[in-house]
Short mmCIF file of C-alpha atoms in Angstrom, two decimals:
data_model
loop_
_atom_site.label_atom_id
_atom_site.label_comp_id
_atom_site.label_asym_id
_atom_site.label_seq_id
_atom_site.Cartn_x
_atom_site.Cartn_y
_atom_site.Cartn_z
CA UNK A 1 -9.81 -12.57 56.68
CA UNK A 2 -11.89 -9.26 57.33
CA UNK A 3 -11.28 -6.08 56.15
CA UNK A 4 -12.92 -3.12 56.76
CA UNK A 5 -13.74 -0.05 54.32
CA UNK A 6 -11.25 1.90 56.95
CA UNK A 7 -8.37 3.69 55.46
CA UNK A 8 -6.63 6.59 56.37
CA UNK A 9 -3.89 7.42 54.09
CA UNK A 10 -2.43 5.74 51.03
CA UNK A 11 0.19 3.26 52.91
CA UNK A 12 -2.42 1.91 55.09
CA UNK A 13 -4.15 0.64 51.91
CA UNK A 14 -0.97 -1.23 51.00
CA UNK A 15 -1.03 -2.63 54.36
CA UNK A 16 -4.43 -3.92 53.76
CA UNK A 17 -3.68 -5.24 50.40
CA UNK A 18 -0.28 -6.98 51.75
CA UNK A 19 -2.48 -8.56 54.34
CA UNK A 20 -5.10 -9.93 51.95
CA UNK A 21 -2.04 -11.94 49.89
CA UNK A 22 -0.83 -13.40 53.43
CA UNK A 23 -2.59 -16.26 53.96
CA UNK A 24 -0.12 -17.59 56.74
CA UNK A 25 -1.92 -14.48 58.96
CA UNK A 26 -5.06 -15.95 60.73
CA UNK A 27 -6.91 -12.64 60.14
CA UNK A 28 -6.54 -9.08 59.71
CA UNK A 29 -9.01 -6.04 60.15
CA UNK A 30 -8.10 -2.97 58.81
CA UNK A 31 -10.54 -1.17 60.86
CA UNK A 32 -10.13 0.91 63.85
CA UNK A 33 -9.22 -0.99 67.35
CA UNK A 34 -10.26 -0.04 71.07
CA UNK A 35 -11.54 2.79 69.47
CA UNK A 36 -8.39 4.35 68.07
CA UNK A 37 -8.30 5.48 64.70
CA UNK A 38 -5.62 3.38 62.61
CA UNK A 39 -5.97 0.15 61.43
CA UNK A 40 -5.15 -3.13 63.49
CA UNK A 41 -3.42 -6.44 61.96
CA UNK A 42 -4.52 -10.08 63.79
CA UNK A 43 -2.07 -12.20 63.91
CA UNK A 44 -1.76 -15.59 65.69
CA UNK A 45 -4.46 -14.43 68.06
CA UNK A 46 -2.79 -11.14 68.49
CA UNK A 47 -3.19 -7.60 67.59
CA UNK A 48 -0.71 -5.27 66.22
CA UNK A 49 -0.77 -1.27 64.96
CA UNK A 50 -0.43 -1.19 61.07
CA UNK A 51 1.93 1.23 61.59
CA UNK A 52 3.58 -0.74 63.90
CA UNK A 53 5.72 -2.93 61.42
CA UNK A 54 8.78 -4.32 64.39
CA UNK A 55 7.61 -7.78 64.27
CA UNK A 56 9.74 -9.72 62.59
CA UNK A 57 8.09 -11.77 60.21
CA UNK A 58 6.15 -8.68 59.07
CA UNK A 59 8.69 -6.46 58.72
CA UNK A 60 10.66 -8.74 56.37
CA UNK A 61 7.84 -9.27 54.65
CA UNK A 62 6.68 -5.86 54.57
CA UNK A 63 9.86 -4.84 53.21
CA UNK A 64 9.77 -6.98 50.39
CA UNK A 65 6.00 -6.29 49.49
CA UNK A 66 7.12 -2.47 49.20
CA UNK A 67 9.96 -3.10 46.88
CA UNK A 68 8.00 -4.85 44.93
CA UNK A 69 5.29 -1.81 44.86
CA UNK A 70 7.81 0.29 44.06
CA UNK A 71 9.30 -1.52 40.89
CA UNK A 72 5.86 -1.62 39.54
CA UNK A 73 5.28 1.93 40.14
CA UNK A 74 8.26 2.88 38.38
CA UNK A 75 8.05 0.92 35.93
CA UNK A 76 4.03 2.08 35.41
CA UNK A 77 6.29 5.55 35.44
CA UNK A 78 8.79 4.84 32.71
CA UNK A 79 6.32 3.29 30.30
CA UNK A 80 4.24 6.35 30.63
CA UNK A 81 7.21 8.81 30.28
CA UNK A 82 8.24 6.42 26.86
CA UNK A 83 4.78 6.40 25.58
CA UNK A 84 4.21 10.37 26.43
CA UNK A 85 7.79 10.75 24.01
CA UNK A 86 6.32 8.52 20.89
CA UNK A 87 2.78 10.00 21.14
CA UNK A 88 3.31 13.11 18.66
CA UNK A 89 5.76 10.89 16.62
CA UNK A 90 2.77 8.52 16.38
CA UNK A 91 0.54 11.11 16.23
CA UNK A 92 1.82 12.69 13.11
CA UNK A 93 2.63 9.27 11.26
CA UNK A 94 -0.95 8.28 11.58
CA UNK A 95 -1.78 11.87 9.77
CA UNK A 96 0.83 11.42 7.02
CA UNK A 97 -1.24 8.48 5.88
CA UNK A 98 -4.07 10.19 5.78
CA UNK A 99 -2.74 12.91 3.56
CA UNK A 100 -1.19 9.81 1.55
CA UNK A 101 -4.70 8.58 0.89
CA UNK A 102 -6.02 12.15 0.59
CA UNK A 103 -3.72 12.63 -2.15
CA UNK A 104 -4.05 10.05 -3.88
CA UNK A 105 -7.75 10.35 -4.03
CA UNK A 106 -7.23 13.80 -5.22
CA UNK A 107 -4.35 13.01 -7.86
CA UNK A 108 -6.04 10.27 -9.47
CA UNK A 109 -9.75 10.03 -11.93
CA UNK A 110 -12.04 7.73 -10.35
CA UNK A 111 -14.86 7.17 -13.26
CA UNK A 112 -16.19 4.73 -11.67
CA UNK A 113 -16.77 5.97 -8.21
CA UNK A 114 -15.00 3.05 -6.42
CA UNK A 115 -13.19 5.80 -4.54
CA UNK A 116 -16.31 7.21 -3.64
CA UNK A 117 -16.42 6.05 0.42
CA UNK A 118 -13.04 7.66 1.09
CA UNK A 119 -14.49 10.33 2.91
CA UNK A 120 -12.18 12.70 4.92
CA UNK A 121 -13.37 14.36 8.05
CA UNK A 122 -13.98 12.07 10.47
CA UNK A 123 -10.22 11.12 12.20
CA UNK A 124 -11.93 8.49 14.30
CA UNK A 125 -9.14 5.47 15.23
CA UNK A 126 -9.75 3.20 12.24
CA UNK A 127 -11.57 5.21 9.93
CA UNK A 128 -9.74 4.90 6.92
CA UNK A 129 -9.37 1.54 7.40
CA UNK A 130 -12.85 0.78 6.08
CA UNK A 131 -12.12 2.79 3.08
CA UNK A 132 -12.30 0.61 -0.31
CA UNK A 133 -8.88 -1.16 -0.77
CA UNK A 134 -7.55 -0.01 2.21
CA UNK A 135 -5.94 -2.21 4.39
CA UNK A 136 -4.19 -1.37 7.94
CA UNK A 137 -2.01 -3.09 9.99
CA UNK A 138 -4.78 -2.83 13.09
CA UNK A 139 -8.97 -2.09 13.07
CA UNK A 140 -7.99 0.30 15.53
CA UNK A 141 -5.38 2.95 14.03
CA UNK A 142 -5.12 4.92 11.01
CA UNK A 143 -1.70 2.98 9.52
CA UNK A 144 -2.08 1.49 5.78
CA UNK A 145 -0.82 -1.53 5.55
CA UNK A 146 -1.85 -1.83 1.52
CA UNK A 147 -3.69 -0.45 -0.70
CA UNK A 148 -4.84 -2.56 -3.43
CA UNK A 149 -6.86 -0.75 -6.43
CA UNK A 150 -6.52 -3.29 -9.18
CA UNK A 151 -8.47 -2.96 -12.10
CA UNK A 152 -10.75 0.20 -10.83
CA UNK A 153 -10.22 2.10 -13.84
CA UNK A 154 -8.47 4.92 -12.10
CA UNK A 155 -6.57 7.21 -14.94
CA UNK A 156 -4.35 9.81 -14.29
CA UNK A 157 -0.41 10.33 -13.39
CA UNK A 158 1.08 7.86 -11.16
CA UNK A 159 0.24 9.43 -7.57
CA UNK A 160 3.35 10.60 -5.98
CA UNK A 161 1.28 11.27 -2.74
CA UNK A 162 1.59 7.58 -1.41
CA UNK A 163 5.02 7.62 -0.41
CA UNK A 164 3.64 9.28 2.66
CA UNK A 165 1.62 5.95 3.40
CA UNK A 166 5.99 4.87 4.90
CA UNK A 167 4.91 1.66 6.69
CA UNK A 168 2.80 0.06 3.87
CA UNK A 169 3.94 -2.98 2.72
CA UNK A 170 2.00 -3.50 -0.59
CA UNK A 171 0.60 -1.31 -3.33
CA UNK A 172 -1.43 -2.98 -6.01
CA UNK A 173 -2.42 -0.05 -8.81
CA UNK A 174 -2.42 -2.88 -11.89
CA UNK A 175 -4.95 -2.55 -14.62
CA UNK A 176 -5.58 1.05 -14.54
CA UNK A 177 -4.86 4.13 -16.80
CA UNK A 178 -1.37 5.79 -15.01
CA UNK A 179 0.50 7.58 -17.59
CA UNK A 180 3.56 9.33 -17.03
CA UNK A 181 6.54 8.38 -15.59
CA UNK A 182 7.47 6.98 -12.08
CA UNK A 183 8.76 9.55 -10.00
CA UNK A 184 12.39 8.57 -8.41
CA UNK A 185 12.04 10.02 -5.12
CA UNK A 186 8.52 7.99 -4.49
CA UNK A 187 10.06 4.45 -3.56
CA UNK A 188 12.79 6.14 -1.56
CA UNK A 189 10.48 6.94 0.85
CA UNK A 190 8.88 3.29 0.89
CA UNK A 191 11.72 0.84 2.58
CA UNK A 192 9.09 -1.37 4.31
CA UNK A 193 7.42 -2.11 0.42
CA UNK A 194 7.05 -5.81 -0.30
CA UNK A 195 4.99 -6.06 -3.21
CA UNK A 196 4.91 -3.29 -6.36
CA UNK A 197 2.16 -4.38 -8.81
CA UNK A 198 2.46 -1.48 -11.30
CA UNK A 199 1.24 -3.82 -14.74
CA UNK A 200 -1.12 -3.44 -17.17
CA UNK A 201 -1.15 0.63 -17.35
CA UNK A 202 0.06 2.74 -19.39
CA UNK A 203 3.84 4.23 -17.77
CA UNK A 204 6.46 5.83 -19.68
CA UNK A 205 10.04 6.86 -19.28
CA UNK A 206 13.11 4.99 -17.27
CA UNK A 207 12.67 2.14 -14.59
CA UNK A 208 13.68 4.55 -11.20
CA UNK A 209 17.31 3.11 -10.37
CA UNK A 210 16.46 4.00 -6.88
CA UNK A 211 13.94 0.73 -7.06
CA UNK A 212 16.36 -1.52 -5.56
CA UNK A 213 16.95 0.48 -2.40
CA UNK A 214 13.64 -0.84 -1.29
CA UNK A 215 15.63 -3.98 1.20
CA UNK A 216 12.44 -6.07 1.68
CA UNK A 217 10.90 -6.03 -2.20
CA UNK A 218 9.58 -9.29 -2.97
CA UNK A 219 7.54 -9.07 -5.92
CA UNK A 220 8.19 -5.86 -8.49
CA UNK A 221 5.28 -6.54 -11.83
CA UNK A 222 5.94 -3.50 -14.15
CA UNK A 223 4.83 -5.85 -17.03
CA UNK A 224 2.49 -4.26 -19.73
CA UNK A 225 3.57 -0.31 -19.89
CA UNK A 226 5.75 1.57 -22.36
CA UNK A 227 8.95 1.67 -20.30
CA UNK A 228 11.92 2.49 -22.19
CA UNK A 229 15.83 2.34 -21.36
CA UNK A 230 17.78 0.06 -20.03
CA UNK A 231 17.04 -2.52 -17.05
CA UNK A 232 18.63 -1.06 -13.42
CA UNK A 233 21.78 -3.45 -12.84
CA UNK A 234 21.02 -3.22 -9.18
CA UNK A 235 17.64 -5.29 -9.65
CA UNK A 236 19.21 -8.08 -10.04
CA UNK A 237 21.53 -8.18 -6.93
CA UNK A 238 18.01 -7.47 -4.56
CA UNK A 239 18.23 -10.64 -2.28
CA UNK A 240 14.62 -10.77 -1.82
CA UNK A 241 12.86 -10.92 -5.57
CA UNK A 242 11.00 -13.91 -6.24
CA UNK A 243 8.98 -12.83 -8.48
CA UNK A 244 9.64 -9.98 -11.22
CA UNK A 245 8.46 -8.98 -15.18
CA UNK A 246 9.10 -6.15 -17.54
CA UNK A 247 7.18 -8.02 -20.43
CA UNK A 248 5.73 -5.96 -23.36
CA UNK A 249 7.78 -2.51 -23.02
CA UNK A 250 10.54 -0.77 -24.70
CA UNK A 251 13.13 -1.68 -22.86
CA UNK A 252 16.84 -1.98 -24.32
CA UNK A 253 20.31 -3.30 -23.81
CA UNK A 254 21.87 -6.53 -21.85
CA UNK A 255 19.50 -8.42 -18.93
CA UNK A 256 21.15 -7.97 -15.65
CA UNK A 257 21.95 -11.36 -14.07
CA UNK A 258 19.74 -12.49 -11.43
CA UNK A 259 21.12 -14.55 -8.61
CA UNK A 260 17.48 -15.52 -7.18
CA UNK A 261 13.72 -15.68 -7.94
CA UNK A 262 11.23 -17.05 -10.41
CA UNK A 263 13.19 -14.88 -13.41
CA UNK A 264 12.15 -16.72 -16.71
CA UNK A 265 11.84 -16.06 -20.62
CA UNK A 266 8.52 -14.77 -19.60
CA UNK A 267 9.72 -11.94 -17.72
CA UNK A 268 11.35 -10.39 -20.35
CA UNK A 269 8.50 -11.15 -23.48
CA UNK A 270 8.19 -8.52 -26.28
CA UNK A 271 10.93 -6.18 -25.77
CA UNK A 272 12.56 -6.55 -29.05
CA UNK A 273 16.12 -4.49 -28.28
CA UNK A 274 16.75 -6.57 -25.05
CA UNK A 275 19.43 -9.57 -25.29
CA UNK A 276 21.45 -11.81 -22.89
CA UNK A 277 20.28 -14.83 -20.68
CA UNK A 278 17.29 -15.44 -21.05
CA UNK A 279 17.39 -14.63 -24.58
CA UNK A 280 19.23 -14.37 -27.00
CA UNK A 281 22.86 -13.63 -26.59
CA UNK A 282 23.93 -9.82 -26.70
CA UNK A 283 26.36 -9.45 -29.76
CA UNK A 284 30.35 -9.19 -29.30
CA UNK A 285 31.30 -5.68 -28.67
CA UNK A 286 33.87 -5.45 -30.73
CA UNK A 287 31.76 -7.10 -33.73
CA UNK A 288 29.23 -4.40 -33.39
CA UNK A 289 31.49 -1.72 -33.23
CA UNK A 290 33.10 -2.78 -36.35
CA UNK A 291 29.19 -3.37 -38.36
CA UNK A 292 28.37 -0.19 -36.79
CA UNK A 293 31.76 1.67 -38.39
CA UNK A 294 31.38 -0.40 -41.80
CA UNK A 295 27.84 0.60 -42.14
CA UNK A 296 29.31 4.72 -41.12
CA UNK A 297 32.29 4.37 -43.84
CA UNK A 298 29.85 3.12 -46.58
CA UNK A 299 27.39 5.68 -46.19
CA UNK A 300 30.42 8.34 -46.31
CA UNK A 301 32.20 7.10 -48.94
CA UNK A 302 29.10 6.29 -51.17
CA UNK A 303 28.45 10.01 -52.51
CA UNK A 304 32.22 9.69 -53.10
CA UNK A 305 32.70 6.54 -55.00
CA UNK A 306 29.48 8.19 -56.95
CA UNK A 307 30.79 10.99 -57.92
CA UNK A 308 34.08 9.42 -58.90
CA UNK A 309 32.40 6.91 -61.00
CA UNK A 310 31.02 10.18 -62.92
CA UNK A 311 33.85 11.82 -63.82
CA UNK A 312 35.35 8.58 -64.91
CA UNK A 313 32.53 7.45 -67.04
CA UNK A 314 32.24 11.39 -68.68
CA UNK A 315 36.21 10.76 -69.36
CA UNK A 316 35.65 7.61 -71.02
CA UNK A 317 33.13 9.14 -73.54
CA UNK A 318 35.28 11.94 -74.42
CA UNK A 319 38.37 9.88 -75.45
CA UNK A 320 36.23 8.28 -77.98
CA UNK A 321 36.80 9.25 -81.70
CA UNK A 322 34.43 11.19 -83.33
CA UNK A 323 32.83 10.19 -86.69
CA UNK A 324 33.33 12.49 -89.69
#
């Protein structure tokens, strides 16, 4: 086949195209013919208008080459029209992790400069993603994945600012200096988190209750802080933790029961008020209310019994006879 750098309008090009995929056609020029200016088609030694399209085998085919043109075209069109609708919801999720990582850098002590190449400013596709610890889910975009700052000696409150990092699936802050307390509405905002390594610092307050919200939580460390309170009941129905420690806190009160995961003795070292499986059993209810209401009626009743003793001993010596 020949064809000529001829075209005159749009549909002649599809014409030329549609000729180029025939190979049953023994040629085809889209060039002009006799001197005319439109393109001519060759076929089986004969030569036809490209805008004349009543020969049957062409028109069929013609027909079914345009429909198929079409289709494409709109479905170019609605993939366009779908992408041109996400773009600013993109768009701004790509920004809310860089004010999650902004914040963070800004909420948190870095002595040891290992936050020292997260450098704002740029907004290049990718850039944060070469920051240290940082982690994305593609080279290419500005989405954390994780963020993993173990032992870089960060001190400071935990940083509420990452819950704005909403697609990242782990955050790794063990062996730092966080004080404070956990802030409730921070792993609300977090339902995609899979690991929460939080050990090894120096937390206070209640374990959030809000903690087991988080669907896809695999591995929740929060061993090594001063936690106090009781243990959140719903941890133990989460369907997906395998792996999980409050060892060395404050914590009080029965053990939830776990259905699943590597839960052992381990888990729960070093909290002395804590009882039930795996330790020891949590005393009888009943029994402890009645120590608990001996121990109130004999420090009531002590001064009492005192004071009664007293006034019986003084009695006693003043019966006695005197000695002339």
């Amino acid at each position: 086949m020949v064809v000529h750098a001829y075209h005159n309008n749009i549909i002649q090009d599809f014409v030329c195209v549609y000729l180029r995929s025939m190979t049953q056609y023994v040629g085809s020029d889209c060039g002009m013919a006799d001197g005319k200016e439109e393109p001519t088609i060759m076929f089986e030694d004969k030569t036809y208008s490209a805008q004349d399209l009543h020969h049957p085998q062409i028109a069929e085919n013609w027909r079914g080459y345009m429909m198929m043109v079409a289709k494409q075209v709109c479905t170019i069109f609605i993939r366009s029209c779908i992408w041109l609708l996400l773009l600013p919801i993109l768009t701004r999720a790509m920004e809310s992790d860089i004010t999650c990582l902004r914040s963070l850098k800004s909420q948190l002590k870095d002595p040891h400069a290992y936050l020292s190449n997260w450098i704002f400013g740029n907004y290049s596709d990718g850039y944060i993603c070469s920051f240290f610890g940082v982690y994305c889910w593609r080279s290419n975009h500005n989405k954390v994945l994780s963020i993993n700052l173990g032992g870089s000696g960060l001190e400071g409150e935990f940083p509420s600012g990452v819950k704005l990092c909403s697609f990242m699936e782990s955050l790794n802050l063990t062996g730092n200096n966080l004080t404070g307390t956990l802030p409730s509405d921070t792993f609300s905002s977090l339902p995609y988190l899979v690991t929460l390594d939080l050990s090894n610092n120096n937390l206070a307050g209640e374990i959030p209750a809000n903690l087991p919200n988080m669907s896809y939580l695999n591995t929740l460390l929060l061993d090594h802080n001063r936690f106090t309170g009781s243990i959140p009941s719903e941890l133990a129905s989460s369907p997906r933790l395998l792996q999980f420690s409050v060892a060395h806190n404050d914590l009080k009160g029965p053990i939830p029961e776990f259905t699943a995961g590597n839960i052992s003795l381990s888990s729960f070292d070093d909290n002395p008020d804590l009882c039930g499986f795996p330790l020891d059993p949590c005393p009888d209810s009943f029994y402890s209310m009645a120590i608990i209401a001996a121990n109130i009626a004999a420090a009531a009743f002590f001064p009492i019994g005192a004071c009664y003793g007293w006034l019986y001993d003084s009695r006693k010596q003043n019966q006695r006879p005197r000695r002339r």
